[in-house]
Amino acid sequence: MSASRQTASGRQLHHPDRDEIQLEAVLSALADPVRLRIVRALAQGHDDMACIAFDLPVSKSTSTHHFRVLREAGVIRQHYEGTSRLSRLREEDLEARMPGLLTAVLNAEGA
Amino acid sequence: MSASRQTASGRQLHHPDRDEIQLEAVLSALADPVRLRIVRALAQGHDDMACIAFDLPVSKSTSTHHFRVLREAGVIRQHYEGTSRLSRLREEDLEARMPGLLTAVLNAEGA
DNA sequence: ACCTTGGTACGATAAACGTCGTACTACGAT
DNA sequence: ATCGTAGTACGACGTTTATCGTACCAAGGT
């Protein structure tokens, strides 16, 4: 009700703090084809995309699952915007903790 | 019999060619704590180490399993030397396919 | 010839993962 | 007030994964 409401559903999305981001969790998160696809799409300028806009080859629930894995690993940040949930890469945080990792993954061959 | 025998047991270890190395396989391989430990040890100058020399917190058979995952992902190269099997990082191949990735993983915090 | 050492092979098992469908909720528009 | 849209929650299911123990094999030394 107040001005700074979290938009939508009081449900709070858990995001790890920058210094809580774990390498293994990030690697696991990036090791899945669907999630890698999401990350690539976000990196290609499509910042702040709604989940639905990715046109993923999986069902809605599976999609939700993958976004959660990415969020809980600290790879993306999500926030509500009306009925949608927008995602963006946590580029700065990742760069601070694991310099060069995201860039290397995005530029890699063999994907 | 001939001079170029593969040393020990005719059993051949399968290694992917450089251009067959897949990003997802590498990321999966590196996403495990035991395997990350192996890779770190290999990177710290301990090239050509026998499996046993890593002092891993798992059984022999599990150890064999992890080395196979790393090898089949293209992260390490293994060859027989008498009764031991020596491992080394495929740094050049990884750098060629995924520039900066290995370095980023080795330098990352949160591991 | 024997034993030790380093490692593989083969199950077995328990946990984690990716997938789905159905039911549900929240917001926005009609 | 109703409906559509975007997404969640939950439970189920099948597959993959990490782990182990036991049995085995190959190379080297005694």
Coordinates of C-alpha atoms (C1' of nucleotides) in Angstrom, one line a residue:
Chain A
M1 CA 0.0 0.0 0.0
S2 CA 2.7 2.5 0.8
A3 CA 4.7 3.9 -2.1
S4 CA 7.6 1.5 -1.7
R5 CA 5.7 -1.6 -1.9
Q6 CA 7.6 -4.4 -3.7
T7 CA 5.1 -4.3 -6.5
A8 CA 2.9 -7.2 -6.7
S9 CA 2.5 -10.2 -4.4
G10 CA 4.2 -9.7 -1.1
R11 CA 6.2 -12.8 -2.1
Q12 CA 9.8 -12.0 -1.8
L13 CA 12.3 -13.4 -4.2
H14 CA 15.5 -14.5 -2.5
H15 CA 18.7 -13.2 -4.1
P16 CA 22.0 -14.1 -2.6
D17 CA 24.2 -11.1 -1.7
R18 CA 27.2 -10.5 -3.9
D19 CA 29.6 -12.2 -1.5
E20 CA 27.4 -15.2 -1.1
I21 CA 27.6 -16.1 -4.7
Q22 CA 29.2 -19.5 -5.0
L23 CA 31.3 -20.6 -7.9
E24 CA 29.9 -24.1 -8.0
A25 CA 26.4 -22.9 -7.9
V26 CA 27.1 -20.5 -10.8
L27 CA 28.8 -23.3 -12.8
S28 CA 25.9 -25.7 -12.2
A29 CA 23.4 -23.0 -13.2
L30 CA 25.3 -22.3 -16.4
A31 CA 25.7 -26.0 -17.3
D32 CA 22.2 -26.5 -18.4
P33 CA 21.2 -25.8 -22.1
V34 CA 18.0 -24.0 -21.3
R35 CA 19.5 -21.8 -18.7
L36 CA 22.5 -21.0 -20.9
R37 CA 20.0 -20.0 -23.5
I38 CA 18.4 -17.6 -21.1
V39 CA 21.7 -16.1 -20.1
R40 CA 22.7 -15.6 -23.7
A41 CA 19.4 -13.9 -24.5
L42 CA 19.8 -11.6 -21.5
A43 CA 23.4 -10.8 -22.5
Q44 CA 22.3 -9.8 -26.0
G45 CA 20.9 -6.6 -24.9
H46 CA 17.6 -8.1 -24.0
D47 CA 17.8 -6.9 -20.5
D48 CA 14.8 -6.8 -18.3
M49 CA 12.9 -9.5 -20.2
A50 CA 9.7 -11.2 -18.9
C51 CA 10.1 -14.9 -18.6
I52 CA 7.6 -15.6 -21.3
A53 CA 9.5 -13.6 -23.8
F54 CA 12.3 -16.1 -24.1
D55 CA 10.3 -18.6 -26.1
L56 CA 11.9 -21.6 -24.3
P57 CA 11.3 -25.1 -25.4
V58 CA 9.8 -26.2 -22.1
S59 CA 6.6 -25.8 -20.1
K60 CA 5.7 -22.8 -17.9
S61 CA 6.6 -24.7 -14.7
T62 CA 9.9 -25.9 -16.0
S63 CA 10.6 -22.3 -17.1
T64 CA 9.9 -21.0 -13.6
H65 CA 12.2 -23.7 -12.2
H66 CA 15.1 -22.6 -14.4
F67 CA 14.7 -19.0 -13.6
R68 CA 14.7 -19.8 -9.9
V69 CA 18.0 -21.8 -10.3
L70 CA 19.6 -18.9 -12.0
R71 CA 18.3 -16.4 -9.4
E72 CA 19.3 -18.5 -6.4
A73 CA 22.8 -19.0 -7.9
G74 CA 23.1 -15.2 -8.2
V75 CA 23.3 -15.2 -12.0
I76 CA 20.2 -13.1 -12.5
R77 CA 18.1 -10.6 -10.6
Q78 CA 14.4 -10.6 -10.8
H79 CA 11.7 -8.1 -9.9
Y80 CA 8.0 -7.8 -10.4
E81 CA 6.6 -5.4 -12.8
G82 CA 2.8 -5.7 -12.8
T83 CA 1.9 -9.3 -13.6
S84 CA 5.3 -10.0 -15.2
R85 CA 8.6 -10.9 -13.6
L86 CA 11.5 -9.2 -15.2
S87 CA 15.0 -10.6 -15.3
R88 CA 18.4 -9.2 -15.8
L89 CA 22.0 -10.5 -15.5
R90 CA 23.9 -9.6 -12.4
E91 CA 26.9 -8.8 -14.6
E92 CA 28.7 -6.5 -12.1
D93 CA 28.3 -8.9 -9.2
L94 CA 29.5 -11.8 -11.2
E95 CA 32.4 -9.8 -12.5
A96 CA 33.4 -8.8 -9.0
R97 CA 33.4 -12.3 -7.7
M98 CA 34.5 -14.3 -10.7
P99 CA 36.2 -11.9 -13.1
G100 CA 36.1 -13.0 -16.7
L101 CA 33.8 -16.0 -16.1
L102 CA 30.6 -14.7 -17.7
T103 CA 32.5 -13.2 -20.6
A104 CA 34.3 -16.4 -21.2
V105 CA 31.1 -18.4 -21.1
L106 CA 29.4 -16.1 -23.5
N107 CA 32.3 -16.1 -26.0
A108 CA 32.9 -19.8 -25.8
E109 CA 32.6 -22.1 -28.7
G110 CA 31.1 -25.6 -28.4
A111 CA 27.7 -24.6 -27.0
Chain B
M1 CA 55.5 -55.0 -28.6
S2 CA 56.4 -52.1 -30.9
A3 CA 58.1 -49.1 -29.4
S4 CA 55.0 -46.9 -29.4
R5 CA 52.8 -49.1 -27.3
Q6 CA 50.4 -47.2 -25.2
T7 CA 52.2 -48.3 -22.1
A8 CA 50.2 -50.6 -20.0
S9 CA 46.9 -52.3 -20.5
G10 CA 45.7 -52.1 -24.1
R11 CA 42.7 -50.3 -22.7
Q12 CA 42.4 -47.0 -24.5
L13 CA 41.2 -43.9 -22.8
H14 CA 38.8 -41.9 -24.8
H15 CA 39.6 -38.2 -25.1
P16 CA 37.5 -35.8 -27.1
D17 CA 39.3 -33.9 -29.9
R18 CA 39.8 -30.3 -29.2
D19 CA 36.9 -29.2 -31.4
E20 CA 34.6 -31.7 -29.8
I21 CA 34.9 -30.2 -26.4
Q22 CA 31.5 -28.9 -25.3
L23 CA 30.9 -25.9 -23.1
E24 CA 28.1 -27.5 -21.1
A25 CA 30.2 -30.6 -20.5
V26 CA 33.1 -28.6 -19.2
L27 CA 30.8 -26.5 -17.0
S28 CA 29.2 -29.6 -15.6
A29 CA 32.6 -31.2 -15.0
L30 CA 33.8 -28.1 -13.1
A31 CA 30.6 -27.7 -11.1
D32 CA 31.5 -30.6 -8.7
P33 CA 33.6 -29.9 -5.6
V34 CA 35.7 -32.9 -5.9
R35 CA 36.5 -32.3 -9.5
L36 CA 37.1 -28.7 -8.9
R37 CA 39.6 -29.7 -6.3
I38 CA 41.4 -32.0 -8.8
V39 CA 41.6 -29.2 -11.4
R40 CA 42.9 -26.7 -8.8
A41 CA 45.6 -29.2 -7.8
L42 CA 46.6 -29.8 -11.4
A43 CA 46.8 -26.1 -12.0
Q44 CA 49.1 -25.5 -9.1
G45 CA 52.0 -26.9 -10.9
H46 CA 51.2 -30.5 -10.0
D47 CA 51.1 -31.5 -13.6
D48 CA 51.2 -35.2 -14.3
M49 CA 49.9 -36.4 -11.0
A50 CA 48.8 -39.9 -10.3
C51 CA 45.2 -40.2 -9.2
I52 CA 46.1 -41.4 -5.8
A53 CA 48.3 -38.3 -5.1
F54 CA 45.3 -36.0 -4.8
D55 CA 44.2 -37.3 -1.4
L56 CA 40.5 -36.9 -2.2
P57 CA 37.8 -37.4 0.4
V58 CA 36.2 -40.2 -1.6
S59 CA 36.7 -43.8 -2.3
K60 CA 38.9 -45.2 -5.0
S61 CA 36.0 -46.0 -7.3
T62 CA 34.5 -42.6 -6.9
S63 CA 37.8 -41.1 -7.7
T64 CA 38.0 -43.1 -10.9
H65 CA 34.6 -41.8 -11.8
H66 CA 35.5 -38.2 -11.3
F67 CA 38.7 -38.5 -13.4
R68 CA 36.7 -40.1 -16.2
V69 CA 34.1 -37.2 -16.1
L70 CA 36.9 -34.7 -16.4
R71 CA 38.6 -36.6 -19.2
E72 CA 35.5 -37.2 -21.2
A73 CA 34.6 -33.5 -20.9
G74 CA 38.0 -32.7 -22.3
V75 CA 39.3 -31.0 -19.2
I76 CA 42.2 -33.3 -18.5
R77 CA 44.3 -35.8 -20.5
Q78 CA 45.4 -39.1 -19.0
H79 CA 48.0 -41.6 -19.9
Y80 CA 49.4 -44.7 -18.4
E81 CA 52.8 -44.7 -16.8
G82 CA 53.5 -48.1 -15.4
T83 CA 50.8 -49.0 -12.9
S84 CA 49.7 -45.4 -12.5
R85 CA 47.6 -43.2 -14.6
L86 CA 48.9 -39.6 -14.9
S87 CA 46.7 -36.6 -15.5
R88 CA 47.3 -33.2 -16.8
L89 CA 45.1 -30.2 -17.6
R90 CA 44.4 -29.6 -21.3
E91 CA 45.1 -25.9 -20.8
E92 CA 45.8 -25.1 -24.4
D93 CA 42.8 -26.9 -25.8
L94 CA 40.5 -25.3 -23.3
E95 CA 42.0 -21.9 -24.0
A96 CA 41.5 -22.3 -27.7
R97 CA 37.8 -23.3 -27.4
M98 CA 36.8 -21.2 -24.4
P99 CA 39.3 -18.4 -23.9
G100 CA 39.6 -17.2 -20.4
L101 CA 37.3 -19.8 -18.9
L102 CA 39.8 -21.9 -17.0
T103 CA 41.6 -18.9 -15.7
A104 CA 38.4 -17.3 -14.5
V105 CA 37.4 -20.5 -12.7
L106 CA 40.8 -20.8 -11.1
N107 CA 40.8 -17.2 -9.9
A108 CA 37.2 -17.1 -8.8
E109 CA 36.2 -16.4 -5.3
G110 CA 33.4 -18.3 -3.6
A111 CA 34.6 -21.8 -4.0
Chain C
dA1 C1' 56.0 -67.4 -7.9
dC2 C1' 54.0 -64.3 -4.8
dC3 C1' 52.4 -60.0 -2.9
dT4 C1' 51.6 -55.1 -3.1
dT5 C1' 50.1 -51.1 -5.4
dG6 C1' 47.2 -48.2 -8.4
dG7 C1' 43.5 -48.4 -10.8
dT8 C1' 39.0 -50.5 -13.4
dA9 C1' 34.4 -52.8 -13.8
dC10 C1' 30.2 -53.7 -12.1
dG11 C1' 26.3 -53.5 -9.5
dA12 C1' 23.6 -51.2 -5.8
dT13 C1' 21.6 -47.2 -3.6
dA14 C1' 20.1 -42.8 -2.4
dA15 C1' 19.8 -38.1 -3.7
dA16 C1' 19.3 -34.5 -7.0
dC17 C1' 17.6 -32.9 -11.4
dG18 C1' 14.6 -31.8 -15.4
dT19 C1' 10.4 -32.4 -16.9
dC20 C1' 5.4 -32.2 -16.8
dG21 C1' 0.3 -31.3 -15.6
dT22 C1' -3.0 -29.4 -12.7
dA23 C1' -4.5 -26.2 -9.5
dC24 C1' -3.9 -21.8 -7.8
dT25 C1' -2.8 -16.6 -7.2
dA26 C1' -2.0 -11.8 -8.5
dC27 C1' -2.5 -8.0 -11.5
dG28 C1' -4.7 -5.5 -15.3
dA29 C1' -8.2 -4.7 -18.6
dT30 C1' -12.9 -5.1 -20.1
Chain D
dA1 C1' -17.4 -8.5 -11.3
dT2 C1' -15.4 -11.2 -14.7
dC3 C1' -11.9 -12.7 -17.6
dG4 C1' -7.3 -13.2 -19.5
dT5 C1' -2.4 -13.3 -18.8
dA6 C1' 1.9 -14.3 -16.3
dG7 C1' 3.6 -16.8 -13.2
dT8 C1' 3.9 -20.0 -8.7
dA9 C1' 3.2 -24.2 -5.9
dC10 C1' 2.9 -28.8 -5.5
dG11 C1' 3.2 -33.5 -6.6
dA12 C1' 4.6 -37.0 -9.8
dC13 C1' 7.7 -39.3 -12.8
dG14 C1' 11.9 -40.9 -15.1
dT15 C1' 16.8 -40.0 -15.6
dT16 C1' 21.1 -38.9 -14.2
dT17 C1' 24.5 -38.4 -10.6
dA18 C1' 27.6 -39.2 -6.7
dT19 C1' 28.7 -42.5 -3.7
dC20 C1' 30.1 -47.0 -2.1
dG21 C1' 31.8 -52.0 -1.7
dT22 C1' 33.5 -56.0 -3.8
dA23 C1' 35.7 -58.3 -7.2
dC24 C1' 39.1 -58.0 -10.5
dC25 C1' 43.4 -56.7 -13.4
dA26 C1' 48.1 -55.2 -14.7
dA27 C1' 52.8 -53.7 -13.6
dG28 C1' 56.7 -54.0 -10.5
dG29 C1' 59.3 -55.5 -6.8
dT30 C1' 60.7 -59.2 -3.6

